[in-house]
XYZ file of C-alpha atoms in Angstrom:
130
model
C 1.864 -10.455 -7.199
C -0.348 -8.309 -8.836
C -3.828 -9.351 -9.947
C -5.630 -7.459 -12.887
C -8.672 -8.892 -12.447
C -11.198 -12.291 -10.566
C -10.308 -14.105 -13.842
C -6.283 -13.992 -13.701
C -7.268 -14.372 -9.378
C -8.966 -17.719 -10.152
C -6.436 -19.099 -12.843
C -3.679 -18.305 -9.733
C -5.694 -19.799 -6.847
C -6.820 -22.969 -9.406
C -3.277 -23.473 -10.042
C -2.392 -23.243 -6.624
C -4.691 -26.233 -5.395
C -3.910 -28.320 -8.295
C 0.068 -28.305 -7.259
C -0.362 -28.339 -3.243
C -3.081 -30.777 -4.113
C -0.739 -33.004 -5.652
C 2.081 -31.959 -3.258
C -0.569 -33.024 -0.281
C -1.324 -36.576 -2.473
C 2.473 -37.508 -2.701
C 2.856 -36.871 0.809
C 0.476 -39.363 1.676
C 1.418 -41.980 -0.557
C 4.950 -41.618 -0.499
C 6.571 -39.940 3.153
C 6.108 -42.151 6.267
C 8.043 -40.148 8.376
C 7.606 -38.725 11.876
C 7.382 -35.456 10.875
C 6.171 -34.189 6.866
C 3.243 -36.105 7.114
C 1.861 -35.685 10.225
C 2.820 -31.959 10.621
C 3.401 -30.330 7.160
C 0.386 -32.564 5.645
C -1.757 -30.606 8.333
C -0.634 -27.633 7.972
C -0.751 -27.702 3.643
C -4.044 -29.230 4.200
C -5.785 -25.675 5.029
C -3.939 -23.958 2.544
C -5.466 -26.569 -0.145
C -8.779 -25.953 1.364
C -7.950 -22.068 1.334
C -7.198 -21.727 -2.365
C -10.108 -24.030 -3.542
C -12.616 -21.675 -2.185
C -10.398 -18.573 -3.617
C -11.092 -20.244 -7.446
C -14.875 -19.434 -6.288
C -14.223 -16.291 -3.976
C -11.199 -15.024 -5.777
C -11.784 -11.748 -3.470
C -13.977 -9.761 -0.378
C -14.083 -12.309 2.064
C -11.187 -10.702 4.768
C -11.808 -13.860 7.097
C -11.522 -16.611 4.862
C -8.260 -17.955 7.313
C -10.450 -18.325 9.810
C -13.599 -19.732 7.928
C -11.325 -22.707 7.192
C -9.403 -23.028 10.588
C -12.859 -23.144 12.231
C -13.629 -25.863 9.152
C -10.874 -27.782 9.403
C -11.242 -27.959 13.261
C -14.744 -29.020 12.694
C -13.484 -31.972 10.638
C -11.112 -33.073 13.161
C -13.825 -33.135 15.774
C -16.018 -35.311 13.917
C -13.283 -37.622 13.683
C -13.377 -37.352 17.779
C -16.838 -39.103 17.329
C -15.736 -41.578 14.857
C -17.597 -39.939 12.115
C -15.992 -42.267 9.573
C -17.632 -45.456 11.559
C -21.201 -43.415 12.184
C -21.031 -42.913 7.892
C -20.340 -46.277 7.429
C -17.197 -45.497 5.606
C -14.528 -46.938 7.541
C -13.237 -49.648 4.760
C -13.330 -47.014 1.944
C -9.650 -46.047 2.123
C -9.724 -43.107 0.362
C -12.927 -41.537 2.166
C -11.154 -42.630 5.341
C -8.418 -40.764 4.721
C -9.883 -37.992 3.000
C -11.947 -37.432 6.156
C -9.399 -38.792 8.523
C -10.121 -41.714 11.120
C -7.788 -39.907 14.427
C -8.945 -37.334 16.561
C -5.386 -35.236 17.507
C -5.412 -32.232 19.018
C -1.704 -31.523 17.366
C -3.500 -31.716 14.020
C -5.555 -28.309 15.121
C -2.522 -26.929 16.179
C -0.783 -27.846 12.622
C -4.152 -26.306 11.319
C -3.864 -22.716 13.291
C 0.100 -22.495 11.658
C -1.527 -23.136 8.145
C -3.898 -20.482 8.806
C -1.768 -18.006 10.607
C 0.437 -18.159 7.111
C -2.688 -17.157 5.035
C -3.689 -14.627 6.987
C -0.401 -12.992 6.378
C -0.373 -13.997 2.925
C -3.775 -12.197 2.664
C -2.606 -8.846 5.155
C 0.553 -8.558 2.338
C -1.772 -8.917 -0.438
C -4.285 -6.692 1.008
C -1.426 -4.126 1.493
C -0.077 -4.239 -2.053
C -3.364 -3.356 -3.556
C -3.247 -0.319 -1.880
């Protein structure tokens, strides 16, 4: 994949969260299942999260993987204090979910595999423009 410029970057990366956005949206409505949801929800999650700031940051920011590890671990903790209850948002169903109601520690750990795949994805990428 070879990007000519930030414009053809952010048509890529807006495409990008519109399908895994959509992939992530099925998954919740439709898989109940022991594993997808729970595990490959979590780990897409980040990678949603990932390209939406790449539409704005299309380039130069060599950590990003982390950035949003160390986000979505921040959002899991708040769920560890009920967050959702101190908001006053536990009967919206869609913030509830959006936000998510369950601290689990396997969640972070579904988060660190997302982000261990983009920062691969970003050490290829960084290799191939050189």
């Amino acid at each position: 994949m070879n990007f000519k410029n930030k414009r053809n970057k952010r048509i890529f990366y807006a495409i990008a969260f519109i399908v895994l956005l959509m992939i992530e949206v099925l998954i919740a409505l439709y898989v109940h299942d022991a594993f997808v949801r729970p595990y490959v929800g979590d780990m897409l999650v980040v990678i949603v999260v990932y390209a939406a700031v790449r539409i704005a940051i299309p380039d130069r920011c060599k950590w990003l993987p982390l950035y949003v590890f160390l986000f979505a671990t921040g959002v899991e903790c708040l769920q560890y204090i009920n967050i959702v209850d101190i908001l006053g948002v536990e009967n919206n169903r869609f913030l509830r979910t959006l936000i998510g109601s369950v601290f689990d520690i396997k969640d972070i750990l579904c988060y660190a595999v997302g982000c261990v795949i983009l920062a691969v994805y970003e050490w290829r990428m960084r290799l191939k423009s050189n």
